[in-house]
Coordinates of C-alpha atoms in Angstrom, one line a residue:
Chain A
M1 CA 101.3 92.8 146.2
D2 CA 102.8 90.7 143.5
S3 CA 105.6 92.7 141.8
A4 CA 104.2 91.9 138.3
I5 CA 100.9 93.5 139.3
L6 CA 102.6 96.5 140.9
L7 CA 104.6 96.9 137.7
V8 CA 101.5 96.8 135.5
R9 CA 99.9 99.5 137.8
V10 CA 102.9 101.8 137.6
L11 CA 103.2 101.4 133.8
D12 CA 99.4 102.0 133.4
F13 CA 99.7 105.2 135.4
V14 CA 102.6 106.5 133.2
G15 CA 101.0 105.4 130.0
T16 CA 97.6 106.9 130.9
F17 CA 99.3 110.3 131.6
V18 CA 101.4 110.5 128.4
F19 CA 98.5 109.3 126.2
A20 CA 96.2 111.9 127.9
L21 CA 98.9 114.5 127.0
S22 CA 98.9 113.4 123.4
G23 CA 95.1 113.4 123.1
A24 CA 94.9 116.9 124.7
A25 CA 97.7 118.2 122.5
L26 CA 95.8 117.1 119.4
G27 CA 92.6 118.5 120.8
V28 CA 94.2 121.9 121.3
E29 CA 95.7 121.7 117.8
R30 CA 92.2 121.1 116.4
R31 CA 90.8 124.1 118.4
L32 CA 88.4 121.9 120.4
D33 CA 86.8 123.6 123.4
L34 CA 87.9 122.8 127.0
F35 CA 85.5 119.9 127.4
G36 CA 86.4 118.4 124.0
V37 CA 90.1 118.5 125.0
L38 CA 89.4 116.7 128.3
V39 CA 87.2 114.1 126.5
L40 CA 89.9 113.5 123.9
A41 CA 92.6 113.3 126.7
F42 CA 90.5 110.7 128.7
V43 CA 89.4 108.6 125.7
T44 CA 93.0 108.4 124.3
A45 CA 94.3 107.5 127.7
V46 CA 91.9 104.7 128.7
V47 CA 90.4 103.1 125.5
G48 CA 93.3 100.8 124.9
G49 CA 93.3 99.5 128.5
I50 CA 89.5 99.2 128.7
V51 CA 89.4 97.1 125.5
R52 CA 92.2 94.9 126.8
D53 CA 90.4 94.4 130.1
V54 CA 87.0 93.6 128.5
L55 CA 88.7 91.0 126.2
I56 CA 90.6 89.2 129.0
G57 CA 87.5 89.3 131.3
A58 CA 88.8 91.8 133.8
I59 CA 85.3 93.5 134.1
P60 CA 84.6 96.2 135.2
P61 CA 87.9 97.5 133.8
A62 CA 90.2 99.4 136.2
S63 CA 89.6 102.7 134.4
V64 CA 85.8 102.3 134.7
A65 CA 85.4 101.0 138.3
S66 CA 87.6 103.7 139.9
W67 CA 88.0 107.5 139.3
H68 CA 91.9 107.5 139.4
N69 CA 92.5 107.4 135.7
L70 CA 89.8 109.9 135.1
A71 CA 91.4 112.3 137.5
L72 CA 94.8 111.7 135.9
A73 CA 93.6 112.3 132.4
V74 CA 91.7 115.4 133.4
A75 CA 94.9 116.7 135.1
A76 CA 96.9 116.1 132.0
G77 CA 94.3 117.7 129.8
L78 CA 94.1 120.8 132.0
L79 CA 97.9 121.1 131.9
V80 CA 98.0 121.0 128.1
F81 CA 95.0 123.4 127.8
W82 CA 96.6 126.0 130.1
F83 CA 100.1 125.7 128.8
A84 CA 99.0 125.3 125.2
R85 CA 101.7 127.7 123.8
A86 CA 104.5 126.0 125.7
V87 CA 103.3 122.5 124.5
A88 CA 103.0 123.8 120.9
R89 CA 106.7 124.8 121.1
L90 CA 107.7 121.1 121.3
S91 CA 108.4 120.2 117.7
Q92 CA 105.9 117.4 117.5
P93 CA 104.1 117.1 120.9
V94 CA 101.5 114.6 119.8
L95 CA 104.1 112.2 118.3
V96 CA 106.5 112.4 121.2
F97 CA 103.9 111.6 123.9
D98 CA 102.4 109.1 121.7
A99 CA 105.6 107.1 121.2
V100 CA 106.2 106.8 125.0
G101 CA 102.6 105.8 125.7
L102 CA 102.8 103.2 122.9
G103 CA 105.8 101.5 124.5
V104 CA 104.5 101.7 128.0
F105 CA 101.0 100.3 127.2
A106 CA 102.3 97.6 124.9
V107 CA 104.5 96.3 127.7
A108 CA 101.9 96.6 130.5
G109 CA 99.2 95.1 128.3
T110 CA 101.2 92.1 127.4
Q111 CA 102.1 91.5 131.0
K112 CA 98.5 91.8 132.2
A113 CA 97.3 89.4 129.5
L114 CA 99.9 86.8 130.4
D115 CA 98.9 87.2 134.1
H116 CA 95.3 86.3 133.0
G117 CA 96.4 83.1 131.2
I118 CA 96.2 84.2 127.6
D119 CA 98.4 82.3 125.1
W120 CA 101.6 84.2 124.5
P121 CA 101.0 85.2 120.8
M122 CA 97.7 86.7 121.7
A123 CA 99.1 88.3 124.8
A124 CA 101.6 90.2 122.6
V125 CA 98.7 91.2 120.3
L126 CA 96.6 92.4 123.2
G127 CA 99.6 94.4 124.4
M128 CA 99.9 95.9 120.9
L129 CA 96.2 96.6 120.9
S130 CA 96.3 98.4 124.2
G131 CA 99.2 100.4 122.9
I132 CA 97.6 101.4 119.6
G133 CA 93.9 101.5 120.6
G134 CA 93.9 104.9 122.2
G135 CA 95.7 106.6 119.3
M136 CA 93.3 104.9 116.8
V137 CA 90.2 106.3 118.6
R138 CA 91.9 109.7 119.0
D139 CA 92.7 109.9 115.3
G140 CA 89.3 108.5 114.4
L141 CA 87.4 111.1 116.5
T142 CA 89.4 113.9 114.9
A143 CA 88.9 112.5 111.4
Q144 CA 92.6 111.7 110.7
V145 CA 93.7 108.5 109.0
P146 CA 94.9 106.5 112.0
T147 CA 98.7 106.6 112.4
V148 CA 98.7 102.8 112.7
L149 CA 97.7 102.5 109.0
R150 CA 100.1 105.0 107.5
S151 CA 103.3 103.5 106.0
E152 CA 105.4 103.7 109.2
I153 CA 106.5 101.3 111.8
Y154 CA 104.0 101.8 114.5
A155 CA 102.1 98.7 115.5
V156 CA 105.3 96.7 114.7
A157 CA 107.1 98.7 117.4
A158 CA 104.4 98.0 119.9
L159 CA 104.4 94.3 119.0
A160 CA 108.2 94.2 119.4
G161 CA 107.9 95.7 122.9
G162 CA 105.3 93.1 123.9
L163 CA 107.5 90.2 122.5
V164 CA 110.4 91.4 124.7
V165 CA 108.0 90.8 127.7
V166 CA 107.0 87.4 126.4
A167 CA 110.6 86.4 125.9
G168 CA 111.7 87.8 129.3
G169 CA 108.9 85.8 131.0
A170 CA 109.8 82.6 129.2
L171 CA 113.5 83.0 130.3
G172 CA 112.5 83.8 133.9
L173 CA 114.3 87.2 133.8
P174 CA 113.3 89.9 136.4
P175 CA 110.2 91.8 135.2
V176 CA 111.4 95.5 135.8
P177 CA 114.5 95.4 133.5
V178 CA 112.6 93.4 131.0
A179 CA 109.8 96.0 130.9
L180 CA 112.3 98.8 130.5
A181 CA 114.0 96.9 127.7
G182 CA 110.6 96.4 126.0
I183 CA 109.6 100.0 126.3
G184 CA 113.0 101.1 125.1
L185 CA 112.9 98.9 122.0
C186 CA 109.4 100.1 121.1
V187 CA 110.3 103.8 121.5
F188 CA 113.5 103.3 119.6
L189 CA 111.8 101.6 116.6
R190 CA 109.1 104.2 116.5
L191 CA 111.6 107.1 116.6
M192 CA 113.7 105.5 113.9
S193 CA 110.7 105.2 111.7
L194 CA 109.9 108.9 112.2
V195 CA 113.5 110.2 112.0
R196 CA 115.1 107.8 109.6
G197 CA 112.0 106.7 107.7
W198 CA 112.4 103.0 108.5
R199 CA 109.6 101.2 106.7
L200 CA 108.2 97.7 106.0
P201 CA 107.9 96.5 102.4
V202 CA 104.8 97.4 100.3
A203 CA 103.2 94.9 97.9
R204 CA 103.2 96.2 94.3
P205 CA 99.8 95.9 92.6
P206 CA 100.0 95.6 88.8
E207 CA 100.3 98.8 86.9
P208 CA 96.9 100.1 85.6
Chain B
M1 CA 60.5 95.7 141.7
D2 CA 62.9 98.4 143.2
S3 CA 61.7 101.8 142.1
A4 CA 65.2 102.8 140.9
I5 CA 65.3 99.8 138.6
L6 CA 61.8 100.5 137.3
L7 CA 62.9 104.1 136.7
V8 CA 65.9 103.0 134.7
R9 CA 63.7 100.7 132.6
V10 CA 61.2 103.4 131.8
L11 CA 63.9 105.9 130.9
D12 CA 65.8 103.4 128.8
F13 CA 62.5 102.8 126.9
V14 CA 61.9 106.5 126.2
G15 CA 65.6 107.1 125.3
T16 CA 65.7 104.1 123.0
F17 CA 62.6 105.4 121.2
V18 CA 63.8 109.0 120.7
F19 CA 67.3 108.0 119.7
A20 CA 65.9 105.6 117.2
L21 CA 63.9 108.5 115.8
S22 CA 67.0 110.6 115.5
G23 CA 69.0 107.8 113.8
A24 CA 66.1 107.1 111.4
A25 CA 65.7 110.8 110.6
L26 CA 69.4 111.1 109.7
G27 CA 69.2 107.9 107.7
V28 CA 66.3 109.3 105.6
E29 CA 68.1 112.6 105.2
R30 CA 71.1 110.7 103.8
R31 CA 68.8 108.7 101.5
L32 CA 69.6 105.3 102.9
D33 CA 67.4 102.4 101.9
L34 CA 64.8 101.1 104.3
F35 CA 67.2 98.6 105.9
G36 CA 69.9 101.2 106.3
V37 CA 67.4 103.4 108.1
L38 CA 66.4 100.6 110.4
V39 CA 70.0 99.7 111.2
L40 CA 70.9 103.3 111.9
A41 CA 67.8 103.6 114.1
F42 CA 68.7 100.5 116.1
V43 CA 72.4 101.2 116.4
T44 CA 71.8 104.8 117.5
A45 CA 69.3 103.6 120.0
V46 CA 71.2 100.8 121.7
V47 CA 74.9 101.4 121.3
G48 CA 75.3 103.7 124.3
G49 CA 73.4 101.3 126.6
I50 CA 75.2 98.3 125.4
V51 CA 78.6 99.8 125.9
R52 CA 77.6 100.9 129.4
D53 CA 76.3 97.4 130.2
V54 CA 79.5 95.7 129.0
L55 CA 81.7 98.1 131.0
I56 CA 79.7 97.6 134.3
G57 CA 79.6 93.8 133.8
A58 CA 75.8 93.5 133.0
I59 CA 76.4 90.9 130.3
P60 CA 74.6 90.0 128.1
P61 CA 73.3 93.6 127.9
A62 CA 69.5 94.1 128.1
S63 CA 69.3 95.2 124.4
V64 CA 71.1 92.0 123.3
A65 CA 69.4 89.3 125.5
S66 CA 65.8 90.3 124.7
W67 CA 64.1 91.5 121.5
H68 CA 62.2 94.5 123.1
N69 CA 64.5 97.3 122.2
L70 CA 65.0 95.9 118.7
A71 CA 61.2 96.0 118.2
L72 CA 61.0 99.5 119.6
A73 CA 63.8 100.8 117.3
V74 CA 62.3 99.1 114.3
A75 CA 58.9 100.6 115.1
A76 CA 60.5 104.1 115.4
G77 CA 62.4 103.6 112.2
L78 CA 59.3 102.5 110.2
L79 CA 57.4 105.5 111.6
V80 CA 60.1 107.9 110.4
F81 CA 60.5 106.1 107.0
W82 CA 56.7 106.2 106.2
F83 CA 56.2 109.8 107.5
A84 CA 59.5 111.1 106.1
R85 CA 57.9 114.3 104.7
A86 CA 56.1 115.1 108.0
V87 CA 59.3 114.5 110.0
A88 CA 61.4 116.7 107.6
R89 CA 58.9 119.5 108.3
L90 CA 60.3 119.7 111.9
S91 CA 63.0 122.3 111.7
Q92 CA 65.8 120.1 113.0
P93 CA 64.4 116.7 113.7
V94 CA 67.7 115.0 114.3
L95 CA 68.8 117.6 116.8
V96 CA 65.4 117.7 118.7
F97 CA 65.2 113.9 119.2
D98 CA 68.9 113.8 120.0
A99 CA 68.7 116.4 122.8
V100 CA 65.9 114.5 124.6
G101 CA 67.6 111.1 124.2
L102 CA 70.8 112.6 125.5
G103 CA 69.3 113.7 128.7
V104 CA 67.3 110.6 129.3
F105 CA 70.2 108.2 128.7
A106 CA 72.6 110.3 130.7
V107 CA 70.3 110.1 133.7
A108 CA 69.4 106.4 133.3
G109 CA 73.0 105.4 132.7
T110 CA 74.3 107.2 135.8
Q111 CA 71.6 105.6 137.9
K112 CA 72.4 102.1 136.6
A113 CA 76.1 102.5 137.1
L114 CA 75.6 103.7 140.7
D115 CA 73.3 100.6 141.2
H116 CA 76.2 98.4 140.1
G117 CA 78.6 100.0 142.6
I118 CA 80.7 102.1 140.3
D119 CA 82.4 105.2 142.0
W120 CA 80.3 108.3 141.5
P121 CA 82.6 110.2 139.2
M122 CA 82.8 107.3 136.8
A123 CA 79.1 106.7 137.2
A124 CA 78.5 110.2 135.8
V125 CA 81.0 109.5 133.0
L126 CA 79.3 106.2 132.1
G127 CA 75.9 108.1 132.1
M128 CA 77.5 110.7 129.8
L129 CA 78.9 107.9 127.6
S130 CA 75.6 106.1 127.3
G131 CA 74.1 109.5 126.3
I132 CA 76.7 110.4 123.7
G133 CA 77.6 106.9 122.5
G134 CA 74.7 106.3 120.1
G135 CA 75.0 109.7 118.5
M136 CA 78.8 109.2 118.0
V137 CA 78.2 105.9 116.2
R138 CA 75.3 107.4 114.2
D139 CA 77.5 110.3 113.0
G140 CA 80.5 108.1 112.4
L141 CA 78.5 105.6 110.3
T142 CA 77.2 108.5 108.1
A143 CA 80.7 110.1 107.9
Q144 CA 79.9 113.3 109.9
V145 CA 82.2 114.8 112.5
P146 CA 80.6 113.6 115.7
T147 CA 78.4 116.3 117.3
V148 CA 80.2 115.7 120.6
L149 CA 83.5 117.1 119.2
R150 CA 82.2 120.2 117.5
S151 CA 82.4 123.4 119.6
E152 CA 79.1 123.1 121.3
I153 CA 78.0 122.1 124.8
Y154 CA 76.9 118.5 124.2
A155 CA 78.8 116.0 126.4
V156 CA 78.9 118.7 129.1
A157 CA 75.1 118.8 129.1
A158 CA 75.0 115.0 129.5
L159 CA 77.5 115.1 132.3
A160 CA 75.5 117.8 134.1
G161 CA 72.4 115.6 134.0
G162 CA 74.3 112.7 135.4
L163 CA 75.8 114.8 138.2
V164 CA 72.3 115.9 139.2
V165 CA 71.5 112.2 139.7
V166 CA 74.7 111.7 141.7
A167 CA 73.9 114.7 143.9
G168 CA 70.3 113.6 144.4
G169 CA 71.4 110.2 145.5
A170 CA 73.9 111.6 147.9
L171 CA 71.3 113.8 149.5
G172 CA 68.8 111.0 149.7
L173 CA 66.2 112.8 147.5
P174 CA 63.4 110.7 145.8
P175 CA 64.6 109.3 142.4
V176 CA 61.8 110.4 140.1
P177 CA 61.9 114.2 140.6
V178 CA 65.7 114.0 140.6
A179 CA 65.7 112.2 137.3
L180 CA 63.3 114.7 135.8
A181 CA 65.5 117.6 137.1
G182 CA 68.6 115.9 135.5
I183 CA 66.9 115.4 132.2
G184 CA 65.6 119.0 132.3
L185 CA 69.0 120.5 133.0
C186 CA 70.6 118.5 130.2
V187 CA 68.0 119.4 127.6
F188 CA 68.1 123.0 128.7
L189 CA 71.9 123.3 128.4
R190 CA 71.8 121.6 125.0
L191 CA 69.1 123.8 123.6
M192 CA 70.9 127.0 125.0
S193 CA 74.1 125.9 123.2
L194 CA 72.1 125.4 120.0
V195 CA 69.8 128.5 120.2
R196 CA 72.0 131.0 122.1
G197 CA 75.4 129.6 121.1
W198 CA 76.6 129.0 124.6
R199 CA 80.1 127.6 124.4
L200 CA 83.1 126.6 126.5
P201 CA 86.5 128.4 126.1
V202 CA 88.9 127.3 123.3
A203 CA 92.7 127.3 123.9
R204 CA 94.6 129.6 121.6
P205 CA 97.5 128.0 119.9
P206 CA 100.3 130.4 118.9
E207 CA 99.8 132.2 115.6
P208 CA 101.7 130.6 112.7
Chain C
M1 CA 81.6 67.2 120.9
D2 CA 78.1 68.5 120.1
S3 CA 77.6 68.7 116.4
A4 CA 76.2 72.2 116.6
I5 CA 79.4 73.4 118.3
L6 CA 81.6 71.6 115.8
L7 CA 79.6 73.2 113.0
V8 CA 80.2 76.7 114.5
R9 CA 83.9 76.0 114.8
V10 CA 84.2 74.8 111.2
L11 CA 82.2 77.8 109.9
D12 CA 84.2 80.2 112.1
F13 CA 87.4 78.7 110.6
V14 CA 86.2 79.2 107.0
G15 CA 84.8 82.7 107.6
T16 CA 88.0 83.8 109.4
F17 CA 90.0 82.8 106.4
V18 CA 87.9 84.4 103.7
F19 CA 87.4 87.6 105.7
A20 CA 91.2 87.8 106.2
L21 CA 91.6 87.4 102.5
S22 CA 89.2 90.3 101.9
G23 CA 91.0 92.5 104.4
A24 CA 94.4 91.7 103.0
A25 CA 93.2 92.3 99.5
L26 CA 91.9 95.8 100.4
G27 CA 95.2 96.5 102.3
V28 CA 97.3 95.6 99.2
E29 CA 94.9 97.7 97.0
R30 CA 95.5 100.7 99.4
R31 CA 99.3 100.1 99.3
L32 CA 99.6 99.4 103.0
D33 CA 102.9 98.0 104.2
L34 CA 103.2 94.3 105.1
F35 CA 102.3 94.8 108.7
G36 CA 99.3 97.0 107.8
V37 CA 98.1 94.3 105.5
L38 CA 98.4 91.7 108.3
V39 CA 96.6 93.9 110.8
L40 CA 93.8 94.6 108.4
A41 CA 93.5 90.9 107.6
F42 CA 93.4 89.9 111.3
V43 CA 91.0 92.7 112.3
T44 CA 88.6 92.1 109.4
A45 CA 88.6 88.4 110.3
V46 CA 88.0 88.5 114.0
V47 CA 86.2 91.7 115.0
G48 CA 82.7 90.4 114.2
G49 CA 83.2 87.2 116.2
I50 CA 84.8 89.0 119.1
V51 CA 82.0 91.5 119.4
R52 CA 79.5 88.7 119.2
D53 CA 81.3 86.7 121.9
V54 CA 81.6 89.8 124.3
L55 CA 77.9 90.5 123.9
I56 CA 76.7 87.0 124.6
G57 CA 79.2 86.7 127.5
A58 CA 81.6 84.2 126.0
I59 CA 84.7 86.0 127.5
P60 CA 87.6 85.8 126.7
P61 CA 86.5 85.3 123.1
A62 CA 87.8 82.4 121.2
S63 CA 89.9 84.6 118.9
V64 CA 91.5 86.3 122.0
A65 CA 92.2 83.3 124.2
S66 CA 94.0 81.1 121.6
W67 CA 96.4 81.9 118.8
H68 CA 94.6 79.8 116.1
N69 CA 92.7 82.6 114.4
L70 CA 95.7 84.9 114.6
A71 CA 97.8 82.3 112.7
L72 CA 95.0 81.7 110.2
A73 CA 94.6 85.4 109.5
V74 CA 98.4 85.9 109.2
A75 CA 98.6 83.0 106.8
A76 CA 95.8 84.5 104.6
G77 CA 97.4 87.9 104.8
L78 CA 100.9 86.6 103.7
L79 CA 99.2 84.6 100.8
V80 CA 97.6 87.8 99.5
F81 CA 100.7 89.9 100.0
W82 CA 103.0 87.5 98.1
F83 CA 100.5 86.7 95.3
A84 CA 99.2 90.3 95.1
R85 CA 99.3 90.3 91.3
A86 CA 97.3 87.1 91.0
V87 CA 94.7 88.2 93.5
A88 CA 94.3 91.5 91.7
R89 CA 93.5 89.6 88.5
L90 CA 90.2 88.5 90.2
S91 CA 87.7 91.0 89.0
Q92 CA 86.6 92.1 92.5
P93 CA 88.6 90.2 95.0
V94 CA 87.5 92.1 98.1
L95 CA 83.8 91.7 97.2
V96 CA 84.0 88.0 96.4
F97 CA 85.8 87.0 99.6
D98 CA 83.5 89.4 101.5
A99 CA 80.3 87.8 100.3
V100 CA 81.3 84.3 101.3
G101 CA 82.6 85.5 104.7
L102 CA 79.3 87.4 105.3
G103 CA 77.2 84.3 104.8
V104 CA 79.4 82.0 106.8
F105 CA 79.7 84.4 109.8
A106 CA 76.0 85.3 109.7
V107 CA 75.1 81.6 110.0
A108 CA 77.8 80.7 112.6
G109 CA 77.0 83.8 114.7
T110 CA 73.2 83.1 114.8
Q111 CA 73.9 79.4 115.8
K112 CA 76.3 80.4 118.6
A113 CA 73.9 83.1 120.0
L114 CA 71.0 80.6 120.0
D115 CA 73.3 78.1 121.8
H116 CA 73.9 80.8 124.5
G117 CA 70.2 81.3 125.1
I118 CA 69.7 84.6 123.3
D119 CA 66.1 85.3 122.0
W120 CA 65.8 84.3 118.3
P121 CA 65.2 87.8 116.9
M122 CA 68.4 89.1 118.6
A123 CA 70.2 85.8 117.7
A124 CA 69.7 86.6 114.0
V125 CA 70.8 90.3 114.6
L126 CA 73.9 89.0 116.4
G127 CA 74.6 86.7 113.4
M128 CA 74.2 89.7 111.1
L129 CA 76.5 91.7 113.3
S130 CA 79.2 89.1 113.3
G131 CA 78.8 89.0 109.5
I132 CA 79.0 92.7 108.9
G133 CA 81.3 93.8 111.8
G134 CA 84.6 92.8 110.2
G135 CA 83.8 94.6 107.0
M136 CA 82.6 97.7 108.8
V137 CA 85.9 98.0 110.7
R138 CA 87.9 97.2 107.6
D139 CA 86.1 99.9 105.6
G140 CA 86.3 102.4 108.5
L141 CA 90.1 101.8 109.0
T142 CA 90.7 102.5 105.3
A143 CA 88.3 105.5 105.3
Q144 CA 85.7 104.1 103.0
V145 CA 82.0 104.5 103.6
P146 CA 81.1 101.1 105.0
T147 CA 79.6 98.8 102.4
V148 CA 76.7 98.1 104.8
L149 CA 75.4 101.7 104.5
R150 CA 75.6 102.1 100.8
S151 CA 72.3 101.4 98.9
E152 CA 72.8 97.7 98.4
I153 CA 71.4 94.6 100.0
Y154 CA 74.2 93.6 102.4
A155 CA 73.1 93.4 106.0
V156 CA 69.7 92.2 104.7
A157 CA 71.5 89.2 103.1
A158 CA 73.2 88.4 106.3
L159 CA 70.0 88.7 108.3
A160 CA 68.3 86.4 105.8
G161 CA 71.0 83.8 106.3
G162 CA 70.6 84.0 110.1
L163 CA 66.8 83.7 109.8
V164 CA 67.2 80.4 107.9
V165 CA 69.2 79.1 110.9
V166 CA 66.5 80.3 113.3
A167 CA 63.7 78.7 111.2
G168 CA 65.7 75.4 110.7
G169 CA 66.2 75.2 114.5
A170 CA 62.6 75.8 115.2
L171 CA 61.6 73.1 112.7
G172 CA 64.1 70.7 114.1
L173 CA 65.9 70.2 110.8
P174 CA 69.5 68.8 110.8
P175 CA 72.0 71.7 111.3
V176 CA 74.5 71.1 108.5
P177 CA 72.1 71.4 105.5
V178 CA 70.3 74.3 107.2
A179 CA 73.7 76.1 107.6
L180 CA 74.5 75.5 103.9
A181 CA 71.1 76.8 102.9
G182 CA 71.6 79.9 105.0
I183 CA 75.0 80.6 103.6
G184 CA 73.7 79.9 100.1
L185 CA 70.8 82.3 100.5
C186 CA 73.0 85.1 101.9
V187 CA 75.6 84.8 99.1
F188 CA 72.9 84.6 96.4
L189 CA 71.2 87.8 97.7
R190 CA 74.5 89.6 98.0
L191 CA 75.5 88.6 94.4
M192 CA 72.1 89.6 93.0
S193 CA 72.5 93.0 94.6
L194 CA 75.9 93.4 93.0
V195 CA 75.2 91.9 89.6
R196 CA 71.5 92.7 89.1
G197 CA 71.4 95.8 91.3
W198 CA 68.6 94.5 93.6
R199 CA 67.8 97.2 96.1
L200 CA 65.4 98.1 98.9
P201 CA 63.2 101.2 98.7
V202 CA 64.5 104.7 99.6
A203 CA 62.3 107.2 101.4
R204 CA 61.8 110.4 99.4
P205 CA 62.5 113.5 101.4
P206 CA 60.5 116.6 100.2
E207 CA 62.1 118.5 97.3
P208 CA 64.1 121.6 98.4

């Protein structure tokens, strides 16, 4: 198997698992029943990748045709459900899992879009979209304002991770270190925005 | 025509009509204008099936390529709009129509996904999705928390209906009685959750 | 190039730009950061067209495969961000840009669906959908009740514009004047509903 395809599979696996953890943790926090928790875990884990696959023409999407990601998301959901107290002891479980999933999916999504011949600017956008899509639906389903639209570096971090992959590919660098660098940059930017409050400028509308 | 395909068509027809009734009834309850009622009827009726068709690669989806489901949904919407007082006399019109549509679409969606070669666990999930999709969008558009995420057996009922189809197919049973059994199980579970308050367990987060 | 295809391209270009302006203007109003404004501009501008393209089987959609619409939306977003005070001086910037985009996309979407062999009633619905889709997502992401579901002529205006295209095609009239007539009718109906308060009837539920 092509090493780029294998890399995308491994990253999709990791991203699916941590996003499922983040969805399940939010579901427990909101006191959903067991099934609601599993649905939220699965939806958060696969929506970004499914949208990406539909848009690049990889139909049926991997998460639809086979049962692997379903099993993975259910396993993550059960884990969180049974160990709800332990998970809640993490200071911000949803945010932590979410940051890792964001970086992993942004990198995997960009790589897969490039492999399907999408222009590089849109490949980075599709990577960003597969990173932020799951969290947007997760937040929407639980009636929160999506994280992506609050004043924090979130989608920017995903985009930066995807652009590392684009740059690495253009320079002919080996894909695995490039992917790790992209994930690292994304997680770093996201954590800085949470811990240090890094922000982008806001336009000032005229005073009323 | 293959009897399984004919069965899917008949079920899609029935499900489209009752979901359109549920969407229109909610639209009238929310005092939308005539067009808003028709849009809500149509969207509720076809979104689940369209998403299912896109994900299994049946593009353009049946509800998009032809005008039949549009006409059916508009007819259901006009019916509810003109007989708004009579419909409101039903104790819970949205819930009743919704339960039947849920079962019918769950069964039809599972069958169609199996016919397109999707693994059986994901076929049942796609059936569930075509069952719950319309109601999710209907509730989202009218700014309600989606029924599927409140603490009631809802998606579970749809999944159970789909699994009956999967089991019936694996055992080689005739499709029509299997479909009726699947619909019956789904509607029964849904009504028990409404009338008797059947629920799934909720994880206990630590006290604050 | 076929003149109908060229017409669709030109209209898509104009519609993308004005919808991006409307999304960016709403983003600035809501005090989103620069990236949030650009995301909202891009999403508002391309979602309707992407959904249309997926449903008619034109995959990958034009806005995904190439970077042109991305660049256009980013340019519109930067423009609004930098000239935020000037834009805010327009009495209702979001509504003005939105009305023009609605008409342009409704006409372009109907034409493209007809070109792909969709039945005419659903072609007009797809045109309406590409007109209203961007605004629905824009409003949803910023937690507003979608304009389309408030008691104003909105989707009706889009549908009327699309039906002009259908009628013009059936009568064999030249496409450019027909497109301009469709856009004009849609914008006129939308402005009348805003300025004069034109509405559709509302069903009366029984008094409590």
